[in-house]
Short mmCIF file of C-alpha atoms and ligand atoms in Angstrom, two decimals:
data_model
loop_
_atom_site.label_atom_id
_atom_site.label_comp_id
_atom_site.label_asym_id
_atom_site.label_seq_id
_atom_site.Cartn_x
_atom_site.Cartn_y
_atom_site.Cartn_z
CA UNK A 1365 38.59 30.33 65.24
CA UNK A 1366 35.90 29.23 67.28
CA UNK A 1367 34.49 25.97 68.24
CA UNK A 1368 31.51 25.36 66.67
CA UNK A 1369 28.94 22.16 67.96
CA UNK A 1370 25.76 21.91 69.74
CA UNK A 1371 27.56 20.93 73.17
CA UNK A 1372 25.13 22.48 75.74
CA UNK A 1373 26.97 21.32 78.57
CA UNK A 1374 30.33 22.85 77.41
CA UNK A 1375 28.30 25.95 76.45
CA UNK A 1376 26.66 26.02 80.16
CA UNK A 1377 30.13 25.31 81.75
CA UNK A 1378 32.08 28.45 79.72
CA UNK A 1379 28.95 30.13 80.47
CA UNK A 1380 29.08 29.23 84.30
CA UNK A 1381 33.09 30.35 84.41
CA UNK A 1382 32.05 34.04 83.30
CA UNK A 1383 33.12 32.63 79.43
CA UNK A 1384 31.16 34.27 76.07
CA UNK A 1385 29.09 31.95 74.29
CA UNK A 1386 27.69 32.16 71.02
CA UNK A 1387 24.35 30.92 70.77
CA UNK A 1388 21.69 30.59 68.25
CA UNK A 1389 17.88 32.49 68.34
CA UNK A 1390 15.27 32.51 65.73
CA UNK A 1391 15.92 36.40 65.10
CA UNK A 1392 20.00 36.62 64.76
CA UNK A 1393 22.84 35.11 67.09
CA UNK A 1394 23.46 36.36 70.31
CA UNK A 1395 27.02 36.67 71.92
CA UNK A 1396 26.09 35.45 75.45
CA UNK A 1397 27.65 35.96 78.85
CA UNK A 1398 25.88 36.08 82.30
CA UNK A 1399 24.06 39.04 82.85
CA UNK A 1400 24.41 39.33 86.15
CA UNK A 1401 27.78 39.43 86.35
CA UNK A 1402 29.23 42.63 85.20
CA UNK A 1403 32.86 41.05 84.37
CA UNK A 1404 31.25 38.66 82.33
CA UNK A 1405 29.12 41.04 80.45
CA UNK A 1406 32.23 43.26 80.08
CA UNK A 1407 33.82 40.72 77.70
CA UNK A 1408 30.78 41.03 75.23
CA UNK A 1409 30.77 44.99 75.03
CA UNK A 1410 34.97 44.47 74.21
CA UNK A 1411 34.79 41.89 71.95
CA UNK A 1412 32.18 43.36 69.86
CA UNK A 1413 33.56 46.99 69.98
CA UNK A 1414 30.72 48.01 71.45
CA UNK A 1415 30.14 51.40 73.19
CA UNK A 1416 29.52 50.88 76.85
CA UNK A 1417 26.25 53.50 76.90
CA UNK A 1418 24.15 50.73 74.49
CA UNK A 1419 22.73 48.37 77.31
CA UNK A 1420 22.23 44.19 76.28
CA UNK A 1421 19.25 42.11 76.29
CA UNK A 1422 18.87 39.33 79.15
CA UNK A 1423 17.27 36.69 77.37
CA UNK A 1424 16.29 33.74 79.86
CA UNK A 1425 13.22 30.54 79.51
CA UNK A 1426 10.14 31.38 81.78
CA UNK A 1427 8.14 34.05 83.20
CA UNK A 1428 9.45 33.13 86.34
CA UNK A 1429 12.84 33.61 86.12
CA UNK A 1430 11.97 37.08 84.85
CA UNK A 1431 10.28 37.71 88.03
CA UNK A 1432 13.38 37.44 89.67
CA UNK A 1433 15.61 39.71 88.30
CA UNK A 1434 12.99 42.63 87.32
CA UNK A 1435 9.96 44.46 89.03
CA UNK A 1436 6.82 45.89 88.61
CA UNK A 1437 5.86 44.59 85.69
CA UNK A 1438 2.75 45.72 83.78
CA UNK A 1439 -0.36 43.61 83.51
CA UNK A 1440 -0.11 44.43 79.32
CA UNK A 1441 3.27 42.78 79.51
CA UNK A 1442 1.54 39.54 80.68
CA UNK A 1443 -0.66 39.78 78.28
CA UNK A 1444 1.82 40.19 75.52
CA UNK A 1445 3.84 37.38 77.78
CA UNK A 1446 1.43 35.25 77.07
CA UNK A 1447 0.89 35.72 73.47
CA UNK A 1448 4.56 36.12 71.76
CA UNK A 1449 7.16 34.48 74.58
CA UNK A 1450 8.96 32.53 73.57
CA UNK A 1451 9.51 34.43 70.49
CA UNK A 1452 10.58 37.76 68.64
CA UNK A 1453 9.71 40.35 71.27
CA UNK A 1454 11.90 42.16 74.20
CA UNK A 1455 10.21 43.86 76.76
CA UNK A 1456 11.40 46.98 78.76
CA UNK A 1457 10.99 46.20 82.38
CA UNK A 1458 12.10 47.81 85.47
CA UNK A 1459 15.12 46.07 86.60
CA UNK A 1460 15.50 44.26 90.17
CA UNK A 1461 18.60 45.51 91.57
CA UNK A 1462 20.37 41.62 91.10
CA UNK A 1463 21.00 43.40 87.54
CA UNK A 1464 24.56 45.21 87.69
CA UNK A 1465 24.53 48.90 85.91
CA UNK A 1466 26.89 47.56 82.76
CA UNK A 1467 24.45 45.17 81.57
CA UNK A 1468 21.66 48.03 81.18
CA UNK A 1469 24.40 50.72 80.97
CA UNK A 1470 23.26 52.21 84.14
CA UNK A 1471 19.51 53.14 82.51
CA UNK A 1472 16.29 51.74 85.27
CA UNK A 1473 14.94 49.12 82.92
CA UNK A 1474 16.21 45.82 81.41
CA UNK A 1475 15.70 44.53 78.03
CA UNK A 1476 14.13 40.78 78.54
CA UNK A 1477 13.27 37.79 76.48
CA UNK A 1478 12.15 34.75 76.00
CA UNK A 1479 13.97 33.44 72.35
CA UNK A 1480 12.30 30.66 70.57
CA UNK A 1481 15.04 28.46 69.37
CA UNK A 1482 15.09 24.70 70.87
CA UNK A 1483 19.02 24.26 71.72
CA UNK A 1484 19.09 28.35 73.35
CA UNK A 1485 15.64 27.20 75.49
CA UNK A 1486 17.43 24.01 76.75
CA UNK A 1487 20.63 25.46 77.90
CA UNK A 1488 18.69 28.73 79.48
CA UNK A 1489 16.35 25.98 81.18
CA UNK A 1490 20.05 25.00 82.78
CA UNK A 1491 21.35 28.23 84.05
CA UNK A 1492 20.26 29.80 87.18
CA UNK A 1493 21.10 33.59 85.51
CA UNK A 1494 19.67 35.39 82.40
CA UNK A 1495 21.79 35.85 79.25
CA UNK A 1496 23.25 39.17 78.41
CA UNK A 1497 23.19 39.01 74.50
CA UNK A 1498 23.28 41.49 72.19
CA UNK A 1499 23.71 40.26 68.50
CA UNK A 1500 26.71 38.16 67.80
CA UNK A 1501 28.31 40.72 65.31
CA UNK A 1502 31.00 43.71 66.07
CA UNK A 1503 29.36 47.02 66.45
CA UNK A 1504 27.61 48.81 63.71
CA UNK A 1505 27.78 45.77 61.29
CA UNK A 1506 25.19 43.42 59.56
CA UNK A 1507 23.61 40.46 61.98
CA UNK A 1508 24.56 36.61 61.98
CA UNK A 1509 22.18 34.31 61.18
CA UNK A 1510 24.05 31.52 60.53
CA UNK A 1511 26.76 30.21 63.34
CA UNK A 1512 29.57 30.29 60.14
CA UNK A 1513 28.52 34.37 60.07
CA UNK A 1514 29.48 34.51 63.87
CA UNK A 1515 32.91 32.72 63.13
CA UNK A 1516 34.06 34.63 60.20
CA UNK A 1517 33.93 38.03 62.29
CA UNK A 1518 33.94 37.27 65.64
CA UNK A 1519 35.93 33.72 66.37
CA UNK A 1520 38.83 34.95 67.57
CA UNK A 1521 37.28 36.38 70.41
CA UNK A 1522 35.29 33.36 71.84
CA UNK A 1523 35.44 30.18 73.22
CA UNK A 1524 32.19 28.07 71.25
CA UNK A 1525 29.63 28.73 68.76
CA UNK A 1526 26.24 27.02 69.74
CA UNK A 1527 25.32 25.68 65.88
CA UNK A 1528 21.40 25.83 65.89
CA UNK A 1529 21.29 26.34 61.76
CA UNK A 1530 19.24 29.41 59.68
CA UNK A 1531 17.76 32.03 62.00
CA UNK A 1532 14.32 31.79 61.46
CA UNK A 1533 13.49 34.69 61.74
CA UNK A 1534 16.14 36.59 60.32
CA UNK A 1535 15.60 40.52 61.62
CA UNK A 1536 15.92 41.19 65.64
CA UNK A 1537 13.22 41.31 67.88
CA UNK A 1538 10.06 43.79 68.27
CA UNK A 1539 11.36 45.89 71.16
CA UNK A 1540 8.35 46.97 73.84
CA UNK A 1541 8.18 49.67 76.43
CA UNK A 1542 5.60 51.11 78.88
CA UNK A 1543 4.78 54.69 79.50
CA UNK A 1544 1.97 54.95 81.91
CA UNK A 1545 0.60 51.86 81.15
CA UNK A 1546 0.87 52.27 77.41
CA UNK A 1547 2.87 50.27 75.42
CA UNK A 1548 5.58 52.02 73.34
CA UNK A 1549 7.73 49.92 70.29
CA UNK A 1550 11.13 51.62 70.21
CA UNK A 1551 12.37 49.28 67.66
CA UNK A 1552 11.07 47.57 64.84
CA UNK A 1553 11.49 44.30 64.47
CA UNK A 1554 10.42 40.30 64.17
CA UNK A 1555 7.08 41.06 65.48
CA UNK A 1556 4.48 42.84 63.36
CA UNK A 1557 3.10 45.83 65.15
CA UNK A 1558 -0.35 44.35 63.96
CA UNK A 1559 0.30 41.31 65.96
CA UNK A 1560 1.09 43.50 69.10
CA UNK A 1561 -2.03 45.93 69.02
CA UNK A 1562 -4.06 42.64 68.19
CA UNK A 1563 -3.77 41.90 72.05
CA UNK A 1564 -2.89 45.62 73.86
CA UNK A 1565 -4.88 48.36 71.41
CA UNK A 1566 -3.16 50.82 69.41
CA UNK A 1567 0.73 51.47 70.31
CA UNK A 1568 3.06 54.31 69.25
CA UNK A 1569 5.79 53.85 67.61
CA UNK A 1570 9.37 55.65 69.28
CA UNK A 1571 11.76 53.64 66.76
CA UNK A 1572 13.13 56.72 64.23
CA UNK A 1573 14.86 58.50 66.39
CA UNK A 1574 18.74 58.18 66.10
CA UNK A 1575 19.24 59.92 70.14
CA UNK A 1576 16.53 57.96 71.59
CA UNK A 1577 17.26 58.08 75.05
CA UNK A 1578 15.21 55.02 76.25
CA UNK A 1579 17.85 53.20 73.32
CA UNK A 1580 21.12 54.34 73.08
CA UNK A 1581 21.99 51.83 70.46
CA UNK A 1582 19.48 52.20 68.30
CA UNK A 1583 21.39 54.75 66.11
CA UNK A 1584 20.88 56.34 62.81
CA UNK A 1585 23.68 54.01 60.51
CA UNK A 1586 23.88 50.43 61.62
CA UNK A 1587 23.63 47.18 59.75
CA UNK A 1588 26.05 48.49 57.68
CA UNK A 1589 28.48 46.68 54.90
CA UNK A 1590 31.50 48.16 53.51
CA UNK A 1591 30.20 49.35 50.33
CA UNK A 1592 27.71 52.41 50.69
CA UNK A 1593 24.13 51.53 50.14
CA UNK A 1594 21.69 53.62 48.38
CA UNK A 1595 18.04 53.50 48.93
CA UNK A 1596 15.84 55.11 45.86
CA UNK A 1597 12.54 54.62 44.35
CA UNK A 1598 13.12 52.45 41.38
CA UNK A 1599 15.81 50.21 41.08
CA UNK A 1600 15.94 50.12 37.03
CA UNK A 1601 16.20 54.20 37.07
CA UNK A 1602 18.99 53.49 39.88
CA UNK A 1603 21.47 51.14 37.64
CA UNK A 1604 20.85 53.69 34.91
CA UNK A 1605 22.36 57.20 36.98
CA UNK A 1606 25.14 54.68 38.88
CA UNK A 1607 26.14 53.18 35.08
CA UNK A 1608 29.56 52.61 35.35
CA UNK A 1609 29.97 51.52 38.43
CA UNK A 1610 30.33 47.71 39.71
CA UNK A 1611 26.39 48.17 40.95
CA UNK A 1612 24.64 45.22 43.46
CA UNK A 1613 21.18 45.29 43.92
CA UNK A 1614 19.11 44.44 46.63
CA UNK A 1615 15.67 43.53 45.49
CA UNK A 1616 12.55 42.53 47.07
CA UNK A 1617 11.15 40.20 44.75
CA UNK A 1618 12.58 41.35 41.20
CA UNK A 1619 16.01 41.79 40.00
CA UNK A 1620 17.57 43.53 36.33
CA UNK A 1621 18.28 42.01 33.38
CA UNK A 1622 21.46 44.13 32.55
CA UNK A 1623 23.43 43.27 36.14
CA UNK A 1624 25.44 40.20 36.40
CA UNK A 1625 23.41 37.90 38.28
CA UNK A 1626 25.92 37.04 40.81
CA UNK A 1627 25.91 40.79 42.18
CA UNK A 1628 21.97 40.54 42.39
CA UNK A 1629 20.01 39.23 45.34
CA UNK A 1630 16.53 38.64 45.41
CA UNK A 1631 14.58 38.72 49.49
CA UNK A 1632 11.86 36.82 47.89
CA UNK A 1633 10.54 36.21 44.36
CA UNK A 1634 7.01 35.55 45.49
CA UNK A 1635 7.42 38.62 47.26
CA UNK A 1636 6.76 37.37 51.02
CA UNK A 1637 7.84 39.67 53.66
CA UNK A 1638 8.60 36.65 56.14
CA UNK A 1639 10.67 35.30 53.42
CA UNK A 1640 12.37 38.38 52.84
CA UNK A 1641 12.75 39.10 56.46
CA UNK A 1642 15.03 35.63 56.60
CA UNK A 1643 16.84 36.57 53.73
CA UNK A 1644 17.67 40.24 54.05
CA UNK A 1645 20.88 40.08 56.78
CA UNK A 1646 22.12 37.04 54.27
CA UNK A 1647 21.73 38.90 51.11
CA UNK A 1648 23.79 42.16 52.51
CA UNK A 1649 26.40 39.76 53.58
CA UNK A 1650 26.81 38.29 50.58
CA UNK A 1651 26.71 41.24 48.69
CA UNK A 1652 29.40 42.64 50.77
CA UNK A 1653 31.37 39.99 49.56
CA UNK A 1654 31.34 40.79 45.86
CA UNK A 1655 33.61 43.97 45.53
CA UNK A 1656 30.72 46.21 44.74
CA UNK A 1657 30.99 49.95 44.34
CA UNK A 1658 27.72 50.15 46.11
CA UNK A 1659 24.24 48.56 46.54
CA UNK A 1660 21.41 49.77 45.61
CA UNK A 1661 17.93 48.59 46.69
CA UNK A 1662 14.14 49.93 47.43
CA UNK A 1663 11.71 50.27 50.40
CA UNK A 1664 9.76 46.78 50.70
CA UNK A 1665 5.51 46.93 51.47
CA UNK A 1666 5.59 48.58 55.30
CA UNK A 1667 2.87 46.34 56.45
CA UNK A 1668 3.89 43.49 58.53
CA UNK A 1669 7.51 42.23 58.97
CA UNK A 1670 8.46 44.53 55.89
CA UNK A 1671 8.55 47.82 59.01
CA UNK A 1672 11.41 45.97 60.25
CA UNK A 1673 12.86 45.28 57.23
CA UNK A 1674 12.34 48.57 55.80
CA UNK A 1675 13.73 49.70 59.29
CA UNK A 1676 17.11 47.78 58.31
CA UNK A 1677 17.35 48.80 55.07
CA UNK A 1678 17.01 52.56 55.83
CA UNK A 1679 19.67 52.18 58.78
CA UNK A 1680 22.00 50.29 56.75
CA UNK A 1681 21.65 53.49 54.29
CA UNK A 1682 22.35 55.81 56.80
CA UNK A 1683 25.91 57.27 56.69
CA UNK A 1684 27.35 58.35 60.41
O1 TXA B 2151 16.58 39.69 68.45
C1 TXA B 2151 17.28 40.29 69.24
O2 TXA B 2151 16.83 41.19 69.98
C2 TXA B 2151 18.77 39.90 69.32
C3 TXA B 2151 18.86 38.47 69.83
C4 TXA B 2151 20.28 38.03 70.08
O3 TXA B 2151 18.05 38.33 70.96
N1 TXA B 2151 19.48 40.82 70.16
C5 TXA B 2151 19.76 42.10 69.79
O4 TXA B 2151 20.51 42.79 70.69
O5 TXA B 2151 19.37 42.58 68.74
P1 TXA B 2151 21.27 44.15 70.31
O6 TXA B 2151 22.07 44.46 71.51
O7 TXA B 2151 22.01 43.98 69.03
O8 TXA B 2151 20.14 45.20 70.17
C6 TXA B 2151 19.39 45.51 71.32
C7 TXA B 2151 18.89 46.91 71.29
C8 TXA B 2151 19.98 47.93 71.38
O9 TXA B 2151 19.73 48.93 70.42
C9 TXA B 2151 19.87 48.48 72.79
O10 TXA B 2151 20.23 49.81 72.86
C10 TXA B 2151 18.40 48.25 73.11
O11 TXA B 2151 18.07 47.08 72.44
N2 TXA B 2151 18.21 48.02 74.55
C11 TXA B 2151 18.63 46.95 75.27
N3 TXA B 2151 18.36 47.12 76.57
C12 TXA B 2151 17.75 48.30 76.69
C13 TXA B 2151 17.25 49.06 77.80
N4 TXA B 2151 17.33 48.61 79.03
N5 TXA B 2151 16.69 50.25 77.54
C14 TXA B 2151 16.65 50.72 76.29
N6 TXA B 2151 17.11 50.07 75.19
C15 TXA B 2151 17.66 48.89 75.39
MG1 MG B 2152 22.68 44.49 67.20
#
């Protein structure tokens, strides 16, 4: 197993020998290695299992530092710069050539951000190189928001665990593009598309796709636990047809009376979507853990962070 602390100068030093650190955002935990070397980065696509066509996320601490391992980058990315960094947002940009091909899998733009989270900030502040991190789990299943998360699936495969408590957050970050000067989201994620078109107009949204070619990894089934999940209408007419069967159910801010409580999870009995949003990567974990037959759950309001959510949910549905 890993170690787990809040050591930032042992994370900086394993991180400084080419070493894979976990460390802590307010969306989900990153497995971190320097981006800009490709050996390093290497480690993180074979210790998660991860296909070497899905490109990784450099996350580093100012708008400087971005300026030095990417290029022309759009005046609307300021903006949104401005607004949502640090915070739940990665932005396309066209890569400097500093950034080797196996941290963007050989595509002509790098995902970048700026993560909120006080102990990742301080140890980025410290590095002279961007973090390659995709999210700290092995490929295909649900995000860590917790450091314990990381170490139940992935200790064995690195060094230290960075323990910076709850993700805030809980879902991954809004990812941004630009076509012509337009911005594009090509996933859904911690930042409500009505936050971004508050400061750049109107965007389309590229995130259904399963063989998006501007995001290899965003494909169809992912998030996924063991048990199938099935996503229906109404969750009372769902328990009825699956009666029978060891049913868990995923609700938003209601459960049943007729299922054991401990195979129920609630995302947020007042029915917030930010609440939900922290809750939903926990409440599929823990799910997964009670020897279901399968899970059944509904669509949440798609207004806010409840597009991401719903985003999740219908990937973590998806089968192949
Ligand atoms: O919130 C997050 O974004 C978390 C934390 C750790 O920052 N990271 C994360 O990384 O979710 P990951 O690798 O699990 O998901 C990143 C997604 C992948 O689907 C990948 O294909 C896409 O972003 N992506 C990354 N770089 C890209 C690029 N240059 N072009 C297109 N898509 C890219
Ligand atoms: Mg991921």
């Amino acid at each position: 197993m890993a170690e787990i602390g809040q050591d930032i100068q042992q994370a900086k030093a394993l991180l400084e020998a080419g070493e894979l650190v976990a460390i802590p955002t307010e969306t989900v935990y990153g497995l971190a290695a320097n981006g800009l070397n490709a050996k390093a980065a290497a480690k993180i696509f074979e210790a998660k299992n991860r296909p070497s066509f899905d490109p990784l996320i450099c996350h580093t601490n100012s708008m400087e530092k971005v300026e030095s391992f990417t290029t022309n980058i759009p005046k609307k990315a300021y903006a949104l710069a401005e607004k949502f960094w640090p915070g739940p947002m990665t932005m396309l940009l066209d890569r400097a050539p500093v950034v080797p091909d196996l941290t963007v899998s050989g595509l002509g733009r790098v995902g970048v951000r700026i993560p909120d989270h006080e102990l990742t900030l301080s140890l980025l502040e410290q590095l002279d190189f961007p973090l390659a991190a995709p999210s700290a789990n092995p490929f295909g299943y649900i995000s860590p928001t917790t450091a314990a998360h990381v170490n139940d699936q992935l200790g064995e495969k690195i060094n230290y665990i960075i323990d910076g408590g709850h993700s805030e957050v809980g879902i991954e970050s809004t990812i941004i593009g630009f076509e012509n000067d337009e911005a594009i989201i090509y996933r859904l994620g911690g930042l409500s598309v009505e936050e971004i078109e508050d400061v750049v107009g109107p965007v389309k949204i590229n995130a259904h796709s399963s063989s998006n070619p501007a995001a290899p990894g965003m494909l169809k089934s992912h998030y996924a636990p063991s048990c199938p999940v099935i996503l229906g209408e109404e969750l009372k007419a769902m328990a009825q047809q699956y009666a029978g069967k060891k049913v868990g159910v995923l609700g938003f801010d209601y459960g049943l009376e007729n299922i054991p409580a401990e195979d129920q999870f609630v995302l947020s009995v007042r029915g917030d979507l930010n609440e939900a949003a922290t809750r939903l990567f926990m409440g599929l974990r823990y799910l997964d853990g009670q020897n279901l037959d399968l899970i059944i759950t509904t669509l949440v309001p798609d207004e806010g962070l409840g597009r991401g959510i719903n985003d999740r949910l219908k990937r973590s549905a998806a089968k192949g």
